[in-house]
Coordinates of C-alpha atoms and ligand atoms in Angstrom, one line a residue:
M1 CA -24.7 27.4 -19.8
Q2 CA -24.5 25.8 -16.3
K3 CA -21.1 25.7 -14.7
K4 CA -19.9 22.2 -15.5
Y5 CA -16.5 20.7 -15.5
H6 CA -15.0 17.7 -17.2
I7 CA -11.7 16.1 -16.0
I8 CA -9.3 14.2 -18.3
V9 CA -6.6 12.2 -16.5
F10 CA -3.6 10.6 -18.0
G11 CA -1.0 8.4 -16.3
C12 CA -0.6 6.8 -12.9
Q13 CA -2.6 6.6 -9.7
M14 CA -0.8 9.7 -8.4
N15 CA -2.4 11.6 -11.2
Y16 CA -5.8 10.2 -10.4
A17 CA -5.3 11.3 -6.8
D18 CA -4.3 14.7 -8.0
A19 CA -7.5 14.8 -10.2
E20 CA -9.6 14.1 -7.1
R21 CA -8.2 17.2 -5.5
V22 CA -8.6 19.3 -8.7
A23 CA -12.3 18.2 -8.7
A24 CA -12.7 19.2 -5.1
V25 CA -11.4 22.7 -5.8
L26 CA -13.7 23.1 -8.8
E27 CA -16.8 21.9 -6.9
K28 CA -16.0 24.4 -4.2
M29 CA -16.0 27.0 -7.0
G30 CA -19.6 26.0 -7.9
Y31 CA -18.8 23.7 -10.8
K32 CA -20.7 20.4 -11.3
K33 CA -19.0 17.4 -12.8
T34 CA -20.0 16.1 -16.3
L35 CA -18.8 13.0 -18.0
K36 CA -19.4 14.6 -21.4
L37 CA -16.6 16.9 -22.7
E38 CA -19.1 18.7 -25.0
E39 CA -21.3 19.7 -22.1
A40 CA -18.4 21.3 -20.1
G41 CA -17.7 24.9 -19.6
L42 CA -14.3 24.1 -18.1
V43 CA -12.0 21.2 -18.8
A44 CA -9.1 20.2 -16.5
V45 CA -6.5 18.0 -18.0
I46 CA -4.1 16.1 -15.6
M47 CA -1.1 15.4 -17.7
C48 CA 1.5 12.6 -17.6
S49 CA 5.0 13.1 -19.0
I50 CA 6.3 9.6 -18.7
R51 CA 6.1 8.7 -22.4
Q52 CA 6.2 10.9 -25.5
S53 CA 2.9 9.3 -26.5
A54 CA 1.3 10.9 -23.4
V55 CA 2.7 14.3 -24.4
D56 CA 1.4 13.8 -28.0
R57 CA -2.1 13.2 -26.6
I58 CA -2.1 16.8 -25.2
H59 CA -1.4 18.2 -28.6
W60 CA -4.4 16.1 -29.9
L61 CA -6.6 17.5 -27.1
I62 CA -5.6 21.1 -27.9
E63 CA -6.8 20.5 -31.4
K64 CA -10.1 19.0 -30.1
F65 CA -10.6 22.1 -27.8
R66 CA -10.1 24.4 -30.8
K67 CA -12.8 22.5 -32.8
I68 CA -15.2 22.7 -29.9
R69 CA -14.6 26.5 -29.5
N70 CA -15.2 27.0 -33.2
L71 CA -18.7 25.6 -32.8
Q72 CA -19.5 27.7 -29.7
P73 CA -21.2 31.1 -29.8
N74 CA -18.9 34.1 -29.5
S75 CA -20.4 35.0 -26.1
Y76 CA -19.2 31.7 -24.7
R77 CA -15.7 30.3 -24.5
L78 CA -14.6 26.9 -23.2
Q79 CA -12.1 27.3 -20.4
T80 CA -9.1 24.9 -20.2
I81 CA -6.6 24.1 -17.5
L82 CA -3.5 21.9 -17.7
T83 CA -1.9 20.5 -14.6
G84 CA -0.3 17.3 -13.3
C85 CA 3.2 16.0 -14.3
I86 CA 4.6 18.6 -16.7
L87 CA 8.1 19.4 -17.7
E88 CA 9.1 23.1 -17.5
K89 CA 9.9 23.2 -21.2
D90 CA 6.5 21.7 -22.0
K91 CA 4.7 24.3 -19.9
K92 CA 5.9 26.9 -22.4
V93 CA 4.7 24.9 -25.3
F94 CA 1.3 24.1 -23.9
I95 CA 0.4 27.5 -22.8
E96 CA -0.5 28.3 -26.4
G97 CA -3.3 25.7 -26.2
F98 CA -4.6 26.2 -22.6
D99 CA -6.0 29.1 -20.6
H100 CA -4.0 28.1 -17.5
V101 CA -1.0 25.9 -17.0
I102 CA -0.8 25.4 -13.2
D103 CA 1.6 23.6 -11.0
I104 CA -0.4 20.9 -9.2
K105 CA 1.1 22.1 -5.9
N106 CA -0.6 25.5 -6.5
I107 CA -4.0 24.0 -7.4
S108 CA -5.8 25.5 -4.3
Q109 CA -5.0 28.9 -5.8
L110 CA -7.1 28.1 -8.9
P111 CA -10.0 30.5 -8.0
K112 CA -7.6 33.4 -7.7
I113 CA -5.8 32.5 -10.9
M114 CA -9.0 32.2 -12.8
N115 CA -10.5 35.4 -11.4
K116 CA -7.6 37.5 -12.6
K117 CA -8.7 39.2 -15.8
S118 CA -5.1 39.2 -17.0
S119 CA -4.7 35.5 -16.3
L120 CA -5.8 34.4 -19.7
H121 CA -2.9 32.5 -21.4
K122 CA -0.8 32.6 -18.2
I123 CA 1.6 30.1 -16.8
D124 CA 1.3 29.9 -13.0
D125 CA 4.9 30.7 -12.4
R126 CA 4.8 31.9 -8.8
P127 CA 7.6 30.3 -6.7
N128 CA 6.7 26.8 -5.8
S129 CA 6.6 26.6 -2.1
A130 CA 7.8 22.9 -2.3
T131 CA 5.2 21.9 0.3
M132 CA 2.5 19.3 0.2
D133 CA -0.2 21.7 1.3
Y134 CA -2.3 20.9 -1.8
L135 CA -2.7 17.3 -0.4
D136 CA -4.6 18.8 2.5
I137 CA -7.5 19.5 0.1
K138 CA -10.2 17.0 0.9
P139 CA -10.4 15.0 -2.3
K140 CA -13.6 14.4 -4.2
S141 CA -13.4 10.6 -4.4
F142 CA -14.2 9.2 -7.9
S143 CA -15.0 5.8 -6.4
K144 CA -17.1 5.0 -3.3
F145 CA -15.1 1.9 -2.4
S146 CA -11.6 2.4 -3.6
S147 CA -9.4 5.4 -3.0
S148 CA -5.8 6.6 -3.0
V149 CA -4.0 8.4 -0.3
P150 CA -0.7 10.1 -1.3
I151 CA 1.8 9.6 1.5
M152 CA 4.7 11.4 -0.3
T153 CA 5.4 13.0 -3.6
G154 CA 8.5 13.7 -5.7
C155 CA 11.6 11.6 -6.2
N156 CA 15.3 11.8 -5.4
N157 CA 16.3 8.8 -7.6
F158 CA 16.8 10.2 -11.1
C159 CA 16.6 6.9 -12.9
A160 CA 18.1 7.5 -16.3
Y161 CA 14.9 7.0 -18.3
C162 CA 12.4 8.9 -16.0
V163 CA 11.2 12.5 -16.0
V164 CA 9.4 12.3 -12.6
P165 CA 12.2 14.0 -10.6
Y166 CA 12.0 16.9 -13.0
T167 CA 8.2 17.2 -13.0
R168 CA 7.5 16.5 -9.3
E169 CA 10.8 17.6 -7.9
R170 CA 12.4 16.2 -4.7
E171 CA 10.8 13.8 -2.3
I172 CA 8.5 15.3 0.5
S173 CA 6.7 13.0 2.9
R174 CA 3.4 13.9 4.4
P175 CA 2.9 13.9 8.2
A176 CA 1.6 10.5 9.4
S177 CA -1.2 12.1 11.4
K178 CA -2.7 13.6 8.2
I179 CA -2.5 10.3 6.4
I180 CA -4.1 8.5 9.3
N181 CA -6.9 11.1 9.5
E182 CA -7.6 10.9 5.7
I183 CA -7.7 7.0 5.9
K184 CA -10.1 7.2 8.9
S185 CA -12.4 9.5 7.1
L186 CA -12.4 7.3 4.0
V187 CA -13.1 4.1 6.0
K188 CA -16.0 6.0 7.8
S189 CA -17.5 6.8 4.4
G190 CA -17.4 3.1 3.4
C191 CA -14.2 2.9 1.5
K192 CA -12.9 -0.7 1.2
E193 CA -9.6 -0.5 -0.6
I194 CA -7.0 2.2 0.0
W195 CA -3.8 2.6 -2.0
L196 CA -0.9 4.4 -0.3
L197 CA 0.8 6.3 -3.0
G198 CA 4.3 7.8 -3.6
Q199 CA 7.0 7.6 -6.2
N200 CA 9.1 5.7 -3.7
V201 CA 7.0 4.8 -0.7
N202 CA 9.9 2.9 0.9
S203 CA 11.7 6.0 1.6
Y204 CA 8.7 7.6 3.4
K205 CA 9.7 9.5 6.6
D206 CA 7.4 11.7 8.6
P207 CA 8.9 15.2 8.5
K208 CA 8.5 15.7 12.2
N209 CA 8.7 12.4 14.1
K210 CA 10.6 10.4 11.5
T211 CA 8.0 7.6 11.4
T212 CA 9.2 5.1 8.7
F213 CA 7.1 3.4 6.1
A214 CA 7.0 0.2 8.1
E215 CA 5.9 2.1 11.2
L216 CA 3.3 3.9 9.2
L217 CA 1.9 0.6 8.1
K218 CA 1.6 -0.5 11.7
K219 CA -0.2 2.7 12.7
I220 CA -2.6 2.3 9.8
N221 CA -3.3 -1.2 10.8
K222 CA -4.6 -0.1 14.1
I223 CA -7.5 1.8 12.4
P224 CA -10.7 -0.2 13.0
G225 CA -12.9 -1.2 10.1
D226 CA -13.1 -3.7 7.3
F227 CA -10.7 -2.4 4.6
W228 CA -7.6 -3.3 2.6
I229 CA -4.4 -1.4 2.3
R230 CA -2.2 -1.7 -0.8
Y231 CA 0.7 0.5 -1.8
T232 CA 2.8 1.6 -4.7
S233 CA 5.5 2.4 -5.9
S234 CA 8.4 0.6 -4.3
H235 CA 12.0 0.8 -5.0
P236 CA 14.2 -2.3 -4.4
K237 CA 17.1 -0.1 -3.2
D238 CA 15.0 1.1 -0.3
F239 CA 12.9 -2.0 0.4
K240 CA 14.1 -3.1 3.8
Q241 CA 13.4 -6.0 6.1
D242 CA 11.2 -3.9 8.4
V243 CA 8.6 -3.6 5.7
I244 CA 8.7 -7.3 5.0
D245 CA 8.2 -7.9 8.8
A246 CA 5.3 -5.4 8.9
M247 CA 3.6 -7.0 6.0
A248 CA 4.0 -10.4 7.5
D249 CA 2.7 -9.4 10.9
L250 CA -0.3 -7.4 9.6
P251 CA -1.9 -9.5 6.9
A252 CA -5.4 -8.7 5.8
K253 CA -7.8 -11.4 7.1
A254 CA -8.9 -14.0 4.6
S255 CA -12.5 -14.0 5.5
A256 CA -15.0 -11.5 4.1
K257 CA -16.4 -11.0 7.6
A258 CA -13.1 -10.5 9.4
E259 CA -12.0 -7.0 10.5
G260 CA -8.6 -5.8 11.6
N261 CA -5.3 -6.4 9.9
H262 CA -5.5 -4.6 6.6
I263 CA -2.2 -5.0 4.6
T264 CA -2.8 -7.2 1.5
P265 CA -0.4 -9.9 0.4
Y266 CA 0.5 -8.2 -2.9
L267 CA 3.6 -6.3 -4.0
N268 CA 4.7 -4.5 -7.1
L269 CA 8.4 -4.4 -7.0
P270 CA 9.8 -2.9 -10.2
V271 CA 13.0 -4.6 -11.3
Q272 CA 13.2 -2.9 -14.7
S273 CA 16.0 -5.2 -15.9
G274 CA 17.4 -8.6 -14.9
D275 CA 21.0 -7.6 -15.7
D276 CA 23.3 -5.7 -13.3
K277 CA 25.1 -3.8 -16.0
V278 CA 21.8 -2.5 -17.5
L279 CA 20.6 -1.6 -14.0
R280 CA 23.8 0.5 -13.5
S281 CA 23.2 2.2 -16.8
M282 CA 19.6 2.9 -15.8
K283 CA 20.9 4.4 -12.5
R284 CA 19.0 1.8 -10.5
W285 CA 21.3 1.3 -7.5
Y286 CA 20.7 -2.4 -6.5
T287 CA 21.9 -5.7 -7.9
I288 CA 19.8 -8.7 -9.1
K289 CA 21.3 -10.7 -6.1
Q290 CA 19.8 -8.1 -3.7
Y291 CA 16.5 -8.1 -5.6
R292 CA 16.2 -11.9 -5.5
K293 CA 16.9 -11.9 -1.8
I294 CA 14.0 -9.4 -1.1
I295 CA 11.7 -11.7 -3.1
S296 CA 12.9 -14.8 -1.3
D297 CA 12.6 -13.2 2.2
L298 CA 9.0 -12.0 1.3
R299 CA 8.0 -15.4 0.2
K300 CA 9.4 -17.1 3.3
K301 CA 7.4 -14.8 5.5
I302 CA 4.3 -14.3 3.4
P303 CA 3.9 -17.6 1.4
N304 CA 0.7 -16.5 -0.4
I305 CA 2.1 -13.2 -1.6
A306 CA 1.5 -12.2 -5.2
I307 CA 4.4 -10.3 -6.9
S308 CA 4.4 -8.1 -10.0
T309 CA 7.1 -6.0 -11.5
D310 CA 7.8 -3.3 -14.1
I311 CA 10.2 -4.0 -17.0
I312 CA 11.8 -1.9 -19.7
V313 CA 13.0 -3.9 -22.7
G314 CA 15.5 -2.5 -25.2
F315 CA 17.1 0.1 -22.9
P316 CA 20.0 1.7 -24.8
G317 CA 22.9 -0.8 -25.1
E318 CA 20.9 -3.8 -23.8
T319 CA 22.5 -6.8 -25.5
K320 CA 20.8 -10.1 -26.2
T321 CA 22.7 -11.8 -23.4
Q322 CA 21.7 -9.0 -21.0
F323 CA 18.1 -9.4 -22.1
N324 CA 18.3 -13.2 -21.6
N325 CA 19.3 -12.4 -17.9
T326 CA 15.9 -10.7 -17.6
V327 CA 14.2 -13.8 -19.1
K328 CA 16.0 -16.0 -16.6
L329 CA 14.9 -13.7 -13.8
F330 CA 11.3 -13.9 -15.0
K331 CA 11.5 -17.7 -15.1
D332 CA 13.0 -17.9 -11.6
I333 CA 10.8 -15.4 -9.8
K334 CA 7.6 -16.7 -11.5
Y335 CA 5.8 -13.3 -11.4
D336 CA 2.0 -13.1 -11.1
M337 CA 2.0 -10.0 -13.3
A338 CA 4.4 -7.7 -15.1
Y339 CA 4.1 -4.3 -16.8
I340 CA 6.4 -4.6 -19.8
N341 CA 7.4 -1.4 -21.6
K342 CA 9.4 -1.0 -24.8
Y343 CA 12.1 1.7 -24.2
S344 CA 11.5 5.0 -25.9
P345 CA 13.6 8.1 -25.2
R346 CA 12.2 10.9 -23.2
S347 CA 13.8 14.2 -23.8
G348 CA 15.3 15.8 -20.6
T349 CA 16.4 12.5 -19.2
T350 CA 20.0 11.3 -19.1
A351 CA 19.1 8.1 -21.1
A352 CA 17.9 10.3 -24.0
K353 CA 21.6 11.2 -24.5
L354 CA 22.4 7.5 -25.1
K355 CA 22.1 5.9 -28.5
D356 CA 18.7 4.2 -28.8
S357 CA 20.6 1.1 -30.1
V358 CA 17.9 -1.6 -30.0
S359 CA 15.6 -1.6 -33.0
W360 CA 11.8 -1.3 -32.6
P361 CA 11.2 -4.8 -34.0
E362 CA 13.8 -6.2 -31.6
K363 CA 12.1 -4.5 -28.7
K364 CA 8.8 -6.0 -29.8
R365 CA 10.4 -9.4 -30.0
R366 CA 11.8 -9.0 -26.4
E367 CA 8.5 -7.8 -25.1
K368 CA 6.8 -10.9 -26.6
I369 CA 9.3 -13.3 -25.1
L370 CA 8.7 -11.8 -21.6
T371 CA 4.9 -11.8 -22.1
D372 CA 5.0 -15.5 -23.1
T373 CA 7.1 -16.3 -20.0
L374 CA 4.8 -14.3 -17.8
R375 CA 1.7 -16.0 -19.2
E376 CA 3.1 -19.4 -18.2
T377 CA 4.1 -18.4 -14.6
A378 CA 1.0 -16.4 -14.0
F379 CA -1.2 -19.4 -15.2
K380 CA 0.8 -21.8 -13.0
N381 CA 0.4 -19.5 -9.9
N382 CA -3.3 -19.1 -10.6
K383 CA -3.9 -22.8 -10.9
K384 CA -2.6 -23.3 -7.4
L385 CA -5.6 -21.3 -6.2
I386 CA -8.3 -23.6 -7.6
G387 CA -10.5 -24.9 -4.7
K388 CA -9.3 -22.1 -2.3
I389 CA -11.7 -19.6 -0.7
V390 CA -10.5 -16.0 -1.0
K391 CA -11.9 -12.7 0.0
V392 CA -12.9 -10.6 -3.0
L393 CA -13.8 -6.9 -3.4
I394 CA -16.4 -6.7 -6.1
D395 CA -15.8 -3.7 -8.4
N396 CA -17.9 -4.1 -11.5
K397 CA -20.9 -5.9 -13.1
K398 CA -21.8 -6.7 -16.6
D399 CA -25.1 -8.5 -17.3
D400 CA -25.2 -11.2 -14.7
T401 CA -21.4 -11.4 -14.2
Y402 CA -19.6 -9.7 -11.4
F403 CA -15.9 -8.7 -11.5
G404 CA -13.5 -8.1 -8.6
K405 CA -10.1 -8.3 -7.2
T406 CA -8.7 -10.7 -4.7
D407 CA -6.5 -9.6 -1.7
T408 CA -3.5 -10.6 -3.9
Y409 CA -4.8 -8.2 -6.6
K410 CA -5.8 -10.8 -9.1
S411 CA -8.7 -10.1 -11.3
I412 CA -11.6 -12.5 -10.8
K413 CA -14.9 -13.1 -12.7
I414 CA -17.8 -14.3 -10.6
S415 CA -20.7 -15.7 -12.6
T416 CA -22.6 -17.8 -10.2
F417 CA -23.1 -18.6 -6.6
A418 CA -21.9 -21.9 -5.1
K419 CA -24.7 -24.5 -5.3
A420 CA -25.2 -25.0 -1.5
S421 CA -25.7 -21.3 -1.0
V422 CA -27.6 -20.4 -4.1
D423 CA -30.9 -19.7 -2.4
K424 CA -29.4 -18.2 0.7
Q425 CA -27.1 -15.9 -1.2
K426 CA -29.6 -15.1 -4.0
S427 CA -32.2 -14.0 -1.4
K428 CA -29.6 -12.1 0.5
T429 CA -28.3 -10.3 -2.5
K430 CA -31.6 -9.8 -4.4
N431 CA -31.9 -6.2 -5.3
K432 CA -28.6 -5.6 -3.6
N433 CA -25.7 -3.9 -5.2
L434 CA -22.7 -6.2 -4.6
I435 CA -20.3 -3.7 -6.0
G436 CA -18.0 -2.2 -3.4
Q437 CA -18.5 -5.1 -1.0
F438 CA -16.3 -8.0 0.2
Y439 CA -17.4 -11.5 -0.5
N440 CA -15.9 -14.9 0.1
V441 CA -15.4 -16.6 -3.2
K442 CA -14.4 -20.2 -4.1
I443 CA -12.0 -20.3 -7.0
I444 CA -13.3 -22.8 -9.6
K445 CA -11.1 -22.0 -12.6
A446 CA -7.7 -20.4 -13.4
N447 CA -6.9 -18.6 -16.6
N448 CA -3.7 -16.9 -17.7
W449 CA -4.6 -13.4 -16.5
N450 CA -7.6 -14.0 -14.2
L451 CA -9.5 -16.4 -12.0
E452 CA -13.1 -17.5 -12.0
G453 CA -15.2 -18.3 -8.9
K454 CA -18.5 -18.6 -7.1
I455 CA -19.6 -16.6 -4.1
I456 CA -20.1 -19.0 -1.1
Ligands
SF4_501 S1 12.2 5.8 -8.6 FE1 13.0 6.1 -10.7 S2 11.4 5.5 -12.0 FE2 10.5 5.8 -10.0 S3 9.8 7.9 -10.0 FE3 11.8 8.0 -9.2 S4 13.2 8.4 -11.0 FE4 11.2 7.7 -11.8

């Protein structure tokens, strides 16, 4: 069988960025990518440990691999690799189901690890050098027009519910020069949307010259070309005025033809709870007053900014009154989007030692209340855009309908061209793949969760 690999990725954008580096290593080893698991001679799984359900999926995959192997001839055996975000205790569990369990930071050593005859059923337990060298691997981009560039990895925050500091260890920032070079190379290859990634990008600091995140944004903004910059994740505790100033000074241009200024007016700022006492119990070291001030300062300086957040409902001990403070915050902030999660304990975290006091039906009820509130605010915000012309990056097509994202990261459906430009645009775009290109789009309709528009 030809050397083919298949990649399965769970979790966040950081895991996808890791997967692109794993793919690059495998292709250098002579493997070719297949989208079909059954065709693969090697499967690499990039694991997420954030929720128990993500861990359960790995058990399900092990069973699936076992069934595939049972159908294969004796002379042939599917190779499997597990990497990504893995707790130490889980490495020991999963080694039973994988040929190799490898720390993502050691992924460049994969050829050596796989060549060792004795490496079957081996955990890669060599000392972790705690460097970010693996990020120097030139990634094999999964998309031609949208990519992620990790600027840091790890986390020092130890939020009570989160395993990331245990799986990715402490924060390490990448040198600004390497980040800039990677972005330049992506832009040169036609990339239009670049996500700067880190568990807490606001605490980014170049290890040598101490460039801050705001300064990094300014440096990136000087790169010529027509592309957008987005970033995630932010922590309110470290979100300072200099980043607001940088975002306000360097906005992405509204027109599809404009170049320069790349920072998009969109921010995901996870609040997690609207109640100070719950925030302290979550070990999130900011107050709601401070959070509100950041949002108000952002909106003063960047009036068209779209804001989303992350929320956990039913954290241990969260009372109805405390939850109502979150509802009030939602109504006041008027979010454009929110990622609402029902709390579930993750072993190894400090919150797992607390009594999971809110029942599942009550968590579901709280989730629904927030979703209903969000639906109203998101719809109202979307309605304000009707009649406006926005720059859109088209990312998909189904039948005659195109889909894309605005600079404010709103989903948009584009079914027709504006009447005045039908002929002009249709002839211009005939036989042309619009996917991965910027277009100016007039908003004609607002829905709860998306917009509709026409290319002009
Ligand atoms: S900031 Fe908190 S939630 Fe985010 S990765 Fe770090 S510990 Fe996890």
